[in-house]
PDB file of C-alpha atoms and ligand atoms in Angstrom:
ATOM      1  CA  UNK A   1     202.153 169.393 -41.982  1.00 66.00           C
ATOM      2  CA  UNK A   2     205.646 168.444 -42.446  1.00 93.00           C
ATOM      3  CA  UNK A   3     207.170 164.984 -42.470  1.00 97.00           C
ATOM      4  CA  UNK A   4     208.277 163.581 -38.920  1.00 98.00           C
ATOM      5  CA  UNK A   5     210.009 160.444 -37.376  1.00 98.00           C
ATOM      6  CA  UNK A   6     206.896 158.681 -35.562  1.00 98.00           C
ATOM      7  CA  UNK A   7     208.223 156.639 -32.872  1.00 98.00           C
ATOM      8  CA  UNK A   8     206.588 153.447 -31.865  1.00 98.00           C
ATOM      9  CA  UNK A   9     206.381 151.216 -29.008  1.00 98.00           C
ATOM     10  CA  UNK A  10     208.797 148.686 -28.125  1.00 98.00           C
ATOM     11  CA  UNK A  11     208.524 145.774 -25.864  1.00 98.00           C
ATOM     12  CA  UNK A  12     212.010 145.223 -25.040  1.00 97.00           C
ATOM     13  CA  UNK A  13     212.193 140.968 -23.782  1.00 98.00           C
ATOM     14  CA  UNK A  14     214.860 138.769 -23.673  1.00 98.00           C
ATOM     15  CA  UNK A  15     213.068 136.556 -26.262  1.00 98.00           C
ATOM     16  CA  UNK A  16     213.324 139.259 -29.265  1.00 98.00           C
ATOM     17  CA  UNK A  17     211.660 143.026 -28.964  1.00 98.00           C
ATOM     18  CA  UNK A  18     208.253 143.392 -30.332  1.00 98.00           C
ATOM     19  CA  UNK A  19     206.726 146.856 -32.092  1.00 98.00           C
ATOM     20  CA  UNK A  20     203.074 147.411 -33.592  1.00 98.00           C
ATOM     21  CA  UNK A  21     201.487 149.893 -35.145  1.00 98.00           C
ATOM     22  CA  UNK A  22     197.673 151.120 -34.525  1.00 98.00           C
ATOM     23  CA  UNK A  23     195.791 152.787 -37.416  1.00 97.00           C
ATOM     24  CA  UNK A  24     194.587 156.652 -36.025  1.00 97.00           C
ATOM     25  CA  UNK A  25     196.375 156.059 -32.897  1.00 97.00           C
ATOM     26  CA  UNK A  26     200.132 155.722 -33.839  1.00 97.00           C
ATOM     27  CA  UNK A  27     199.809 157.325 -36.743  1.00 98.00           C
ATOM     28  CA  UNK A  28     197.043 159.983 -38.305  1.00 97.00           C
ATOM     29  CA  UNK A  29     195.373 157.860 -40.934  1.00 98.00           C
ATOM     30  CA  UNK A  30     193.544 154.953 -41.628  1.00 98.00           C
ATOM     31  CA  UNK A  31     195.634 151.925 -43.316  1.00 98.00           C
ATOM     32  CA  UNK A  32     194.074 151.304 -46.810  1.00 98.00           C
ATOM     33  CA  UNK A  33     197.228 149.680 -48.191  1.00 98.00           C
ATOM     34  CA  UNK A  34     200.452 147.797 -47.049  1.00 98.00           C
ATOM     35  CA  UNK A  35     203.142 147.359 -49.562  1.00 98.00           C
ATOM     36  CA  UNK A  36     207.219 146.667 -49.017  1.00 98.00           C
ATOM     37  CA  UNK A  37     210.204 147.040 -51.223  1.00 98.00           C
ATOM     38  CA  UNK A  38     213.024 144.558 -51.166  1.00 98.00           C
ATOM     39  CA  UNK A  39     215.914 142.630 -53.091  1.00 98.00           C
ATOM     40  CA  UNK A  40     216.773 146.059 -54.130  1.00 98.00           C
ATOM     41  CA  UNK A  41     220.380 146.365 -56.073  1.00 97.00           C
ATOM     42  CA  UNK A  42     223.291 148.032 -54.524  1.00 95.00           C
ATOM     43  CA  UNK A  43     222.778 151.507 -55.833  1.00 96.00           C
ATOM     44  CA  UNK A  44     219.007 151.890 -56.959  1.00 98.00           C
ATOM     45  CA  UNK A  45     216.573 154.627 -56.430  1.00 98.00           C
ATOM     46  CA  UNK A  46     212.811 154.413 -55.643  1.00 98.00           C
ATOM     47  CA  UNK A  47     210.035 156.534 -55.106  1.00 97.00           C
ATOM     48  CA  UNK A  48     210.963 159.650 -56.721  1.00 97.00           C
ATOM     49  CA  UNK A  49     207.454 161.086 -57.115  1.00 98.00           C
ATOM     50  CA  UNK A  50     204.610 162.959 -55.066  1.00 98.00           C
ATOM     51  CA  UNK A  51     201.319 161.517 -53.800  1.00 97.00           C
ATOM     52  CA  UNK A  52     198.449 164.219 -54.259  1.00 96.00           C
ATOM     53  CA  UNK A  53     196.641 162.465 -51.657  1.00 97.00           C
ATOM     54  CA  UNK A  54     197.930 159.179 -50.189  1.00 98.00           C
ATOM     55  CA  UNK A  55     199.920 160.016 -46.678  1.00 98.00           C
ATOM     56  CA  UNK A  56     202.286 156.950 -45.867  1.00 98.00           C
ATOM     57  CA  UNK A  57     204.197 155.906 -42.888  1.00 98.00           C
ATOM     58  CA  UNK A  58     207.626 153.908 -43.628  1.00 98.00           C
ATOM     59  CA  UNK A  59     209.652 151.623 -41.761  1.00 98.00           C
ATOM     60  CA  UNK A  60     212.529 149.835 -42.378  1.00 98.00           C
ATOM     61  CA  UNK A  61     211.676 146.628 -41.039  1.00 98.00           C
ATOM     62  CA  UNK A  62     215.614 145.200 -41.978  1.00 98.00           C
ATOM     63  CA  UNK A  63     218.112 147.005 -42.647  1.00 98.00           C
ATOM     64  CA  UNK A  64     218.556 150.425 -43.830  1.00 98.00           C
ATOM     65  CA  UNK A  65     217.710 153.540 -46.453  1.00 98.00           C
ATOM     66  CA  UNK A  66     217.445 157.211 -46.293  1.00 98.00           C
ATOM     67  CA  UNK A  67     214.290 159.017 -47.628  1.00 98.00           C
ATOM     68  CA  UNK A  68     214.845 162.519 -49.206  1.00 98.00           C
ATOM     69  CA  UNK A  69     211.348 164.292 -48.589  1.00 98.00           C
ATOM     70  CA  UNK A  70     211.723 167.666 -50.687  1.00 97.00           C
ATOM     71  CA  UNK A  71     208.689 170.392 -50.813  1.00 95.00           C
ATOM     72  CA  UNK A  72     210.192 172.736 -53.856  1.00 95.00           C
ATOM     73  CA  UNK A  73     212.012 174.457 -51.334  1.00 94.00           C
ATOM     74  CA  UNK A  74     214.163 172.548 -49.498  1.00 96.00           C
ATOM     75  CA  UNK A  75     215.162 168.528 -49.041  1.00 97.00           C
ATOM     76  CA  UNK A  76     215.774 167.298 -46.091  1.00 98.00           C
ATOM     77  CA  UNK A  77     216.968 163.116 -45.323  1.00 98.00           C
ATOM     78  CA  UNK A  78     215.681 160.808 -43.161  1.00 98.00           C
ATOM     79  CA  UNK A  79     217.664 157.450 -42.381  1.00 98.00           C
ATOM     80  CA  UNK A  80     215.305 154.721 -41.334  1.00 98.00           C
ATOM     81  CA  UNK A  81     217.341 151.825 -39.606  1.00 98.00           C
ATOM     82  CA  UNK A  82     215.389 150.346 -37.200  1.00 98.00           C
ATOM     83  CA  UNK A  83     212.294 148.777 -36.948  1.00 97.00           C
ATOM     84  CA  UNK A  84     210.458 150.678 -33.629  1.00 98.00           C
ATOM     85  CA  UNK A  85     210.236 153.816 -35.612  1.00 98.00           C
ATOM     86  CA  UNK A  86     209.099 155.231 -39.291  1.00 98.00           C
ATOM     87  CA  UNK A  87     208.893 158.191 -41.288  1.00 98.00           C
ATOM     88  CA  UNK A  88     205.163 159.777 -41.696  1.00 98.00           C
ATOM     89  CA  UNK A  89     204.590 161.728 -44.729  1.00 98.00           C
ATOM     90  CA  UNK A  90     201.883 163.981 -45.694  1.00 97.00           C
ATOM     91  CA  UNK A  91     200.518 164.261 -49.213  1.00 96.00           C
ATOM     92  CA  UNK A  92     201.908 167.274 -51.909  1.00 96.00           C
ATOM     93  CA  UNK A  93     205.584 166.063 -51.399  1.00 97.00           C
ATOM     94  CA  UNK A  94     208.472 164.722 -53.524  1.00 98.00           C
ATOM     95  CA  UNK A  95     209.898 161.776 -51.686  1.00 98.00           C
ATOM     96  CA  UNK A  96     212.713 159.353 -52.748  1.00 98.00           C
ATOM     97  CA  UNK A  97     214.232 156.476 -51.304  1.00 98.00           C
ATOM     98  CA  UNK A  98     217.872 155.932 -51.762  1.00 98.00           C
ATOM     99  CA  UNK A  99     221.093 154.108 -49.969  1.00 98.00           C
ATOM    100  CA  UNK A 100     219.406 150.791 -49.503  1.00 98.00           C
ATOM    101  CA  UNK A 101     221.273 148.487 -47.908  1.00 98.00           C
ATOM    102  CA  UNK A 102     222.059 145.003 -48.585  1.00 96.00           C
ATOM    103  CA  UNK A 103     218.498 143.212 -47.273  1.00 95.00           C
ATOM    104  CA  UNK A 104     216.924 146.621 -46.734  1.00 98.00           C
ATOM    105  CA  UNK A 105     212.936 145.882 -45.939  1.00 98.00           C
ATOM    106  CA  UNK A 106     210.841 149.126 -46.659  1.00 98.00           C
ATOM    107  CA  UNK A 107     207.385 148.394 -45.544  1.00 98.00           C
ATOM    108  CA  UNK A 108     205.170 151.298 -46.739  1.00 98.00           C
ATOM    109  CA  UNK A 109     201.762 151.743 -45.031  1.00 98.00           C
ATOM    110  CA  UNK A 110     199.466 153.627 -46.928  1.00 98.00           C
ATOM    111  CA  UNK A 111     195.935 155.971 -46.652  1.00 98.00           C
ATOM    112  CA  UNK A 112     194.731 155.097 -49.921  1.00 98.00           C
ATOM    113  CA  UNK A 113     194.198 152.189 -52.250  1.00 98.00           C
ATOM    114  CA  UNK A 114     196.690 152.241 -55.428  1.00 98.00           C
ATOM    115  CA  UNK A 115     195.907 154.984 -57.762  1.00 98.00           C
ATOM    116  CA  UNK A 116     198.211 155.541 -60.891  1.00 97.00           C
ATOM    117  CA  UNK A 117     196.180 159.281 -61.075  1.00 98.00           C
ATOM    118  CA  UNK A 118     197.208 160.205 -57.296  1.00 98.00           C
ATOM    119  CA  UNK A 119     201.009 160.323 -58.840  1.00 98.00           C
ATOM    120  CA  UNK A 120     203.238 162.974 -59.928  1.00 98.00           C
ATOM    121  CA  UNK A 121     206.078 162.109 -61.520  1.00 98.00           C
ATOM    122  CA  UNK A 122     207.547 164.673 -63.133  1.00 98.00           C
ATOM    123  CA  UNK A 123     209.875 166.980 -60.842  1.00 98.00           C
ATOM    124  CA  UNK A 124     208.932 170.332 -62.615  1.00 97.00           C
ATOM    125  CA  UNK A 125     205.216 169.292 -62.995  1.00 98.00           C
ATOM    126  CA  UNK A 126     205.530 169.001 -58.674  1.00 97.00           C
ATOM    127  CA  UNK A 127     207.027 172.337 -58.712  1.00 97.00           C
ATOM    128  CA  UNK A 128     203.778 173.976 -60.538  1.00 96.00           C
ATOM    129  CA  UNK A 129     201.892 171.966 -58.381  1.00 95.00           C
ATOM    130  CA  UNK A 130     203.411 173.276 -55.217  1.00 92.00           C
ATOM    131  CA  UNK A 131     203.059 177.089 -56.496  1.00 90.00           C
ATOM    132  CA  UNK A 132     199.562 176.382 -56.500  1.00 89.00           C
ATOM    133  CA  UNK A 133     199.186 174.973 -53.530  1.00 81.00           C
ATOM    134  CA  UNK A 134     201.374 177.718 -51.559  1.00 80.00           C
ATOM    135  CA  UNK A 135     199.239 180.662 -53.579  1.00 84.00           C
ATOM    136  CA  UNK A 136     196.099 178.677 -52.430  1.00 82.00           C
ATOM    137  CA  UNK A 137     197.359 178.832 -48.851  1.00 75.00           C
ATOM    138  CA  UNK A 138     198.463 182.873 -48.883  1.00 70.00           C
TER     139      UNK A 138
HETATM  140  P1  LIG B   1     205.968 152.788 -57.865  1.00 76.25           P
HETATM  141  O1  LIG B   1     205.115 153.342 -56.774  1.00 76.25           O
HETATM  142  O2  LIG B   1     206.144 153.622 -59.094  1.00 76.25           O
HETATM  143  O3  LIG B   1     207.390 152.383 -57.301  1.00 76.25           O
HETATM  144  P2  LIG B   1     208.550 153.330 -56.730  1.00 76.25           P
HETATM  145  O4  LIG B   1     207.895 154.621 -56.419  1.00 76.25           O
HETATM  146  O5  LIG B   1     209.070 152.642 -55.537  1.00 76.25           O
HETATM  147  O6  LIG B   1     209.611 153.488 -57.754  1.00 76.25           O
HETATM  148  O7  LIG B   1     205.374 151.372 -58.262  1.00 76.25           O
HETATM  149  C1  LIG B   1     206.052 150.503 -59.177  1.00 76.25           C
HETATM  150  C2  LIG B   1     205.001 149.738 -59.961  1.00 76.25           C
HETATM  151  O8  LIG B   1     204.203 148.952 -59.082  1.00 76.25           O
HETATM  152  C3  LIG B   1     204.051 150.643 -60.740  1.00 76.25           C
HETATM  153  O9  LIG B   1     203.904 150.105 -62.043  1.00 76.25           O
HETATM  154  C4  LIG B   1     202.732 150.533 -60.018  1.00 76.25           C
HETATM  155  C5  LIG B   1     202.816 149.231 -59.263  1.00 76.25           C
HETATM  156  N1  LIG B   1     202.165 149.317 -57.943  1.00 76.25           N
HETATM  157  C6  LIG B   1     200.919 148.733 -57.763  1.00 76.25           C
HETATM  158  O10 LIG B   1     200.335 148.149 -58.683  1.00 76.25           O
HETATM  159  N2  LIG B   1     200.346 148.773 -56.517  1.00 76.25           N
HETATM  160  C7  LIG B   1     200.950 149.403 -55.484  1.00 76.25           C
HETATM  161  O11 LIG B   1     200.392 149.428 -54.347  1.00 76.25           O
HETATM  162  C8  LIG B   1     202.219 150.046 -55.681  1.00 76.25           C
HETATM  163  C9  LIG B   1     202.916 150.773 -54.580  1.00 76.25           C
HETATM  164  C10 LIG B   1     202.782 149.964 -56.930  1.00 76.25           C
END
C-alpha cells in the first residue's frame, strides 16, 4: 500500500473549526503512540529512516513541512499545511521531513510503541531491504 493524503473531518463554526481523528475508522491502525516535533531550526531535516513495522499518520497541526516518502524507486513529496488532513504511511518506506516552517507542529500518530530495532537508518541498508521485500512479493 502506498502512502496517501487521509482527509479528515472538519466542523467548520464561526467560533474556530474543529477536526478529530478515530483510531481504525479514519485511519487503518490502532494508535499505540502520539509524538510531535517542534521548535525546529530554519533548515533542519528529520526522519530520514524506514519503520519495518510502525505505520504513522502525520499532521501538521501549525504550520507547514513537506514529507519525501521514497520506496528505492521513486520519491515522491507531500506538503502538509493544514490541520484537517495528514499523510498515512505504511511500513518498509524511507520517509523524511524537510522545509519546516517557522512554528511548524508535526504531530506523528503511531501503530507501535517506540522501538529503536523497528528502524532503518541507513539508506543503502533500506535498499537491500526493499530487494527483499519486492523478490518476496514476485
Ligand atoms: P527519531 O525518530 O530518530 O527522530 P527523527 O526521525 O525525527 O530524526 O528520534 C529521535 C530520538 O528520540 C531518538 O534518540 C529516539 C527518541 N525517541 C523516543 O525515545 N521515543 C519516541 O517515540 C520517538 C519518536 C523518538
Amino acid at each position: 500500500m502506498e502512502a496517501k493524503i487521509i482527509t479528515l473531518p472538519k466542523f467548520e463554526d464561526p467560533r474556530g473549526n474543529l477536526s478529530f481523528i478515530e483510531e481504525e475508522n479514519h485511519i487503518p491502525f490502532k494508535i499505540e503512540r502520539t509524538y510531535w516535533i517542534y521548535d525546529v531550526p530554519g533548515g533542519q531535516v528529520r526522519g530520514g529512516h524506514v519503520f519495518k513495522e510502525q505505520r504513522e499518520f502525520i499532521v501538521a497541526l501549525s504550520g507547514s513541512f513537506d514529507v519525501i516518502v521514497d520506496d528505492g524507486r521513486h520519491k515522491k513529496s507531500f506538503s502538509l499545511n493544514r490541520s484537517y488532513y495528514g499523510l498515512y504511511i505504511p511500513c518498509g518506506l524511507w520517509r523524511q521531513m524537510e522545509n519546516f516552517s517557522t512554528n511548524a507542529l508535526a504531530v506523528v500518530l503511531s501503530s507501535t510503541k517506540f522501538e529503536e530495532s523497528d528502524y532503518i537508518r541507513d539508506y543503502k541498508t533500506f535498499l537491500k531491504y526493499r530487494e527483499e521485500y519486492e523478490k518476496q512479493r514476485l
